[in-house]
Amino acid sequence: MAILDINTLLSDSVAITSTGTTYSDLLNYKSAAVTTSKDAPLGVNSDAAKGNPLLLWARVDQTFDSGGAGTLTATLQTATDEAFTSPVDLVTSPAKLKAALQAGDYILPQTVPYGGLGWYRIKYVVAAAAMTAGKVTAGITMGHQSNG
């Protein structure tokens, strides 16, 4: 588990089942003004995390299933504007078969790569066959649980 905050959630137990592309909510880490609950609290006028890595938590909540050989690919994207006019891919997961999408499995690395442009979202792509079940929660977190 992780320490999650409603202001930094990208996906909150979102069902990702239809073939094609689904986008998470947006997260703004460069705004000087808070306009929605998805903006960083009080805004940030400089690079997010100021040299420290941002921790990403992107995990399967509900095991995925498919009538066929469905796959899921997740891409963390960034952009300079809310419309994502020119999105930049920061990191993309390999295409994962339903067998690799069990509850508790992580689908993206646990840190946000450098190169963020202010706005963030996750692009989920289901290919080959629709999923009949499967949910994901993702966001920026204060820390990852470590029991070891």
PDB file of C-alpha atoms in Angstrom:
ATOM      1  CA  MET A   1       0.000   0.000   0.000  1.00  0.00           C
ATOM      2  CA  ALA A   2       1.011   3.635  -0.295  1.00  0.00           C
ATOM      3  CA  ILE A   3       0.110   6.948   1.282  1.00  0.00           C
ATOM      4  CA  LEU A   4      -2.401   8.326  -1.212  1.00  0.00           C
ATOM      5  CA  ASP A   5      -3.965  11.780  -1.433  1.00  0.00           C
ATOM      6  CA  ILE A   6      -7.100  12.698  -3.412  1.00  0.00           C
ATOM      7  CA  ASN A   7      -5.216  15.698  -4.832  1.00  0.00           C
ATOM      8  CA  THR A   8      -2.559  13.514  -6.429  1.00  0.00           C
ATOM      9  CA  LEU A   9      -4.635  10.583  -7.718  1.00  0.00           C
ATOM     10  CA  LEU A  10      -4.592   9.915 -11.437  1.00  0.00           C
ATOM     11  CA  SER A  11      -6.843   6.832 -11.418  1.00  0.00           C
ATOM     12  CA  ASP A  12      -9.055   5.787  -8.510  1.00  0.00           C
ATOM     13  CA  SER A  13      -9.963   2.123  -8.980  1.00  0.00           C
ATOM     14  CA  VAL A  14     -10.842   2.804 -12.623  1.00  0.00           C
ATOM     15  CA  ALA A  15     -12.124  -0.062 -14.777  1.00  0.00           C
ATOM     16  CA  ILE A  16      -9.919  -0.488 -17.867  1.00  0.00           C
ATOM     17  CA  THR A  17     -11.810  -2.980 -19.995  1.00  0.00           C
ATOM     18  CA  SER A  18     -12.685  -1.672 -23.478  1.00  0.00           C
ATOM     19  CA  THR A  19     -10.241  -2.148 -26.337  1.00  0.00           C
ATOM     20  CA  GLY A  20      -8.563   1.110 -27.301  1.00  0.00           C
ATOM     21  CA  THR A  21      -7.296   4.001 -25.211  1.00  0.00           C
ATOM     22  CA  THR A  22      -8.463   5.225 -21.805  1.00  0.00           C
ATOM     23  CA  TYR A  23      -6.910   8.249 -20.091  1.00  0.00           C
ATOM     24  CA  SER A  24      -6.544   8.881 -16.377  1.00  0.00           C
ATOM     25  CA  ASP A  25      -7.429  12.152 -14.690  1.00  0.00           C
ATOM     26  CA  LEU A  26      -4.920  14.973 -15.056  1.00  0.00           C
ATOM     27  CA  LEU A  27      -2.463  16.158 -12.441  1.00  0.00           C
ATOM     28  CA  ASN A  28      -0.885  19.627 -12.598  1.00  0.00           C
ATOM     29  CA  TYR A  29       2.433  20.133 -10.819  1.00  0.00           C
ATOM     30  CA  LYS A  30       3.354  23.563 -12.179  1.00  0.00           C
ATOM     31  CA  SER A  31       0.284  25.750 -11.738  1.00  0.00           C
ATOM     32  CA  ALA A  32       0.526  28.828  -9.552  1.00  0.00           C
ATOM     33  CA  ALA A  33      -3.248  28.747  -9.022  1.00  0.00           C
ATOM     34  CA  VAL A  34      -5.413  25.912  -7.806  1.00  0.00           C
ATOM     35  CA  THR A  35      -8.359  25.553 -10.157  1.00  0.00           C
ATOM     36  CA  THR A  36      -9.433  21.929  -9.602  1.00  0.00           C
ATOM     37  CA  SER A  37      -8.905  19.226  -7.025  1.00  0.00           C
ATOM     38  CA  LYS A  38      -6.399  17.672  -9.419  1.00  0.00           C
ATOM     39  CA  ASP A  39      -4.040  20.678  -9.129  1.00  0.00           C
ATOM     40  CA  ALA A  40      -1.142  20.357  -6.738  1.00  0.00           C
ATOM     41  CA  PRO A  41      -2.151  22.006  -3.476  1.00  0.00           C
ATOM     42  CA  LEU A  42      -1.216  25.699  -3.682  1.00  0.00           C
ATOM     43  CA  GLY A  43       0.557  25.104  -6.977  1.00  0.00           C
ATOM     44  CA  VAL A  44       4.276  24.741  -7.574  1.00  0.00           C
ATOM     45  CA  ASN A  45       6.196  27.388  -9.539  1.00  0.00           C
ATOM     46  CA  SER A  46       9.303  25.291 -10.089  1.00  0.00           C
ATOM     47  CA  ASP A  47      10.127  21.720 -11.038  1.00  0.00           C
ATOM     48  CA  ALA A  48       8.127  19.184  -9.088  1.00  0.00           C
ATOM     49  CA  ALA A  49       9.949  17.571  -6.157  1.00  0.00           C
ATOM     50  CA  LYS A  50      12.880  19.996  -6.498  1.00  0.00           C
ATOM     51  CA  GLY A  51      15.520  17.356  -7.222  1.00  0.00           C
ATOM     52  CA  ASN A  52      13.928  14.526  -5.276  1.00  0.00           C
ATOM     53  CA  PRO A  53      12.185  11.730  -7.152  1.00  0.00           C
ATOM     54  CA  LEU A  54       8.401  11.805  -7.348  1.00  0.00           C
ATOM     55  CA  LEU A  55       7.038   8.457  -6.244  1.00  0.00           C
ATOM     56  CA  LEU A  56       4.488   6.843  -8.548  1.00  0.00           C
ATOM     57  CA  TRP A  57       2.020   4.244  -7.397  1.00  0.00           C
ATOM     58  CA  ALA A  58       0.273   2.417 -10.258  1.00  0.00           C
ATOM     59  CA  ARG A  59      -1.201  -0.896  -9.211  1.00  0.00           C
ATOM     60  CA  VAL A  60      -3.893  -3.367 -10.220  1.00  0.00           C
ATOM     61  CA  ASP A  61      -6.854  -3.264  -7.786  1.00  0.00           C
ATOM     62  CA  GLN A  62      -8.967  -5.943  -9.436  1.00  0.00           C
ATOM     63  CA  THR A  63      -7.466  -8.860 -11.383  1.00  0.00           C
ATOM     64  CA  PHE A  64      -7.854  -8.467 -15.132  1.00  0.00           C
ATOM     65  CA  ASP A  65      -9.648 -11.059 -17.226  1.00  0.00           C
ATOM     66  CA  SER A  66     -10.349 -11.353 -20.938  1.00  0.00           C
ATOM     67  CA  GLY A  67     -12.309 -13.662 -23.184  1.00  0.00           C
ATOM     68  CA  GLY A  68      -9.259 -13.678 -25.446  1.00  0.00           C
ATOM     69  CA  ALA A  69      -5.619 -12.686 -25.322  1.00  0.00           C
ATOM     70  CA  GLY A  70      -6.177  -9.131 -24.095  1.00  0.00           C
ATOM     71  CA  THR A  71      -3.145  -7.017 -23.197  1.00  0.00           C
ATOM     72  CA  LEU A  72      -2.715  -3.779 -21.251  1.00  0.00           C
ATOM     73  CA  THR A  73      -0.047  -1.162 -21.828  1.00  0.00           C
ATOM     74  CA  ALA A  74       0.286   1.868 -19.524  1.00  0.00           C
ATOM     75  CA  THR A  75       2.193   5.042 -20.442  1.00  0.00           C
ATOM     76  CA  LEU A  76       2.943   7.940 -18.108  1.00  0.00           C
ATOM     77  CA  GLN A  77       2.643  11.099 -20.194  1.00  0.00           C
ATOM     78  CA  THR A  78       3.474  14.747 -19.539  1.00  0.00           C
ATOM     79  CA  ALA A  79       2.629  17.980 -21.349  1.00  0.00           C
ATOM     80  CA  THR A  80       2.908  21.733 -20.981  1.00  0.00           C
ATOM     81  CA  ASP A  81      -0.853  22.284 -21.232  1.00  0.00           C
ATOM     82  CA  GLU A  82      -4.034  20.770 -19.844  1.00  0.00           C
ATOM     83  CA  ALA A  83      -5.239  19.823 -23.348  1.00  0.00           C
ATOM     84  CA  PHE A  84      -2.148  17.623 -23.828  1.00  0.00           C
ATOM     85  CA  THR A  85      -1.652  19.218 -27.249  1.00  0.00           C
ATOM     86  CA  SER A  86       1.821  17.680 -27.565  1.00  0.00           C
ATOM     87  CA  PRO A  87       2.087  14.838 -25.025  1.00  0.00           C
ATOM     88  CA  VAL A  88       5.502  13.393 -24.217  1.00  0.00           C
ATOM     89  CA  ASP A  89       5.797   9.765 -23.105  1.00  0.00           C
ATOM     90  CA  LEU A  90       7.976   9.460 -19.985  1.00  0.00           C
ATOM     91  CA  VAL A  91       7.759   5.701 -19.518  1.00  0.00           C
ATOM     92  CA  THR A  92       5.734   2.878 -21.106  1.00  0.00           C
ATOM     93  CA  SER A  93       5.125  -0.536 -19.623  1.00  0.00           C
ATOM     94  CA  PRO A  94       5.522  -3.618 -21.762  1.00  0.00           C
ATOM     95  CA  ALA A  95       2.238  -5.034 -23.073  1.00  0.00           C
ATOM     96  CA  LYS A  96       1.045  -7.245 -20.225  1.00  0.00           C
ATOM     97  CA  LEU A  97      -1.163 -10.276 -20.735  1.00  0.00           C
ATOM     98  CA  LYS A  98      -4.081 -10.809 -18.366  1.00  0.00           C
ATOM     99  CA  ALA A  99      -2.055 -13.434 -16.442  1.00  0.00           C
ATOM    100  CA  ALA A 100       0.425 -10.664 -15.479  1.00  0.00           C
ATOM    101  CA  LEU A 101      -2.348  -8.326 -14.292  1.00  0.00           C
ATOM    102  CA  GLN A 102      -3.235  -9.799 -10.924  1.00  0.00           C
ATOM    103  CA  ALA A 103      -4.509  -7.737  -7.989  1.00  0.00           C
ATOM    104  CA  GLY A 104      -1.499  -6.178  -6.272  1.00  0.00           C
ATOM    105  CA  ASP A 105       0.761  -6.164  -9.361  1.00  0.00           C
ATOM    106  CA  TYR A 106       2.481  -2.889 -10.293  1.00  0.00           C
ATOM    107  CA  ILE A 107       2.064  -1.761 -13.889  1.00  0.00           C
ATOM    108  CA  LEU A 108       4.563   1.129 -14.031  1.00  0.00           C
ATOM    109  CA  PRO A 109       7.921   1.888 -12.359  1.00  0.00           C
ATOM    110  CA  GLN A 110       7.714   3.272  -8.839  1.00  0.00           C
ATOM    111  CA  THR A 111       9.291   6.656  -9.593  1.00  0.00           C
ATOM    112  CA  VAL A 112       8.394   9.342 -12.116  1.00  0.00           C
ATOM    113  CA  PRO A 113      11.233   9.790 -14.630  1.00  0.00           C
ATOM    114  CA  TYR A 114      12.735  13.280 -14.942  1.00  0.00           C
ATOM    115  CA  GLY A 115      11.478  15.415 -17.800  1.00  0.00           C
ATOM    116  CA  GLY A 116       8.028  16.366 -16.518  1.00  0.00           C
ATOM    117  CA  LEU A 117       6.477  19.391 -18.218  1.00  0.00           C
ATOM    118  CA  GLY A 118       3.926  20.229 -15.531  1.00  0.00           C
ATOM    119  CA  TRP A 119       0.863  18.175 -16.468  1.00  0.00           C
ATOM    120  CA  TYR A 120       0.714  14.392 -16.013  1.00  0.00           C
ATOM    121  CA  ARG A 121      -1.673  11.619 -17.036  1.00  0.00           C
ATOM    122  CA  ILE A 122      -1.581   7.889 -17.679  1.00  0.00           C
ATOM    123  CA  LYS A 123      -2.633   6.468 -21.030  1.00  0.00           C
ATOM    124  CA  TYR A 124      -3.989   2.913 -20.770  1.00  0.00           C
ATOM    125  CA  VAL A 125      -4.277   0.858 -23.972  1.00  0.00           C
ATOM    126  CA  VAL A 126      -6.136  -2.444 -24.117  1.00  0.00           C
ATOM    127  CA  ALA A 127      -5.301  -4.415 -27.263  1.00  0.00           C
ATOM    128  CA  ALA A 128      -5.986  -7.789 -28.923  1.00  0.00           C
ATOM    129  CA  ALA A 129      -9.241  -8.433 -26.997  1.00  0.00           C
ATOM    130  CA  ALA A 130     -11.435  -6.533 -24.559  1.00  0.00           C
ATOM    131  CA  MET A 131     -10.977  -7.181 -20.870  1.00  0.00           C
ATOM    132  CA  THR A 132     -14.005  -8.481 -18.969  1.00  0.00           C
ATOM    133  CA  ALA A 133     -12.652  -7.286 -15.606  1.00  0.00           C
ATOM    134  CA  GLY A 134      -9.804  -5.200 -14.255  1.00  0.00           C
ATOM    135  CA  LYS A 135      -9.271  -1.990 -12.274  1.00  0.00           C
ATOM    136  CA  VAL A 136      -6.269   0.250 -11.617  1.00  0.00           C
ATOM    137  CA  THR A 137      -5.396   2.878  -8.994  1.00  0.00           C
ATOM    138  CA  ALA A 138      -2.525   5.240  -9.720  1.00  0.00           C
ATOM    139  CA  GLY A 139      -1.123   8.478  -8.401  1.00  0.00           C
ATOM    140  CA  ILE A 140       1.797  10.367  -6.972  1.00  0.00           C
ATOM    141  CA  THR A 141       2.432   9.258  -3.412  1.00  0.00           C
ATOM    142  CA  MET A 142       4.310  10.449  -0.340  1.00  0.00           C
ATOM    143  CA  GLY A 143       5.880   7.033   0.133  1.00  0.00           C
ATOM    144  CA  HIS A 144       5.690   3.338  -0.573  1.00  0.00           C
ATOM    145  CA  GLN A 145       5.011   0.808   2.150  1.00  0.00           C
ATOM    146  CA  SER A 146       8.036  -1.267   3.018  1.00  0.00           C
ATOM    147  CA  ASN A 147       7.754  -4.157   5.412  1.00  0.00           C
ATOM    148  CA  GLY A 148      11.297  -5.339   5.014  1.00  0.00           C
TER     149      GLY A 148
END
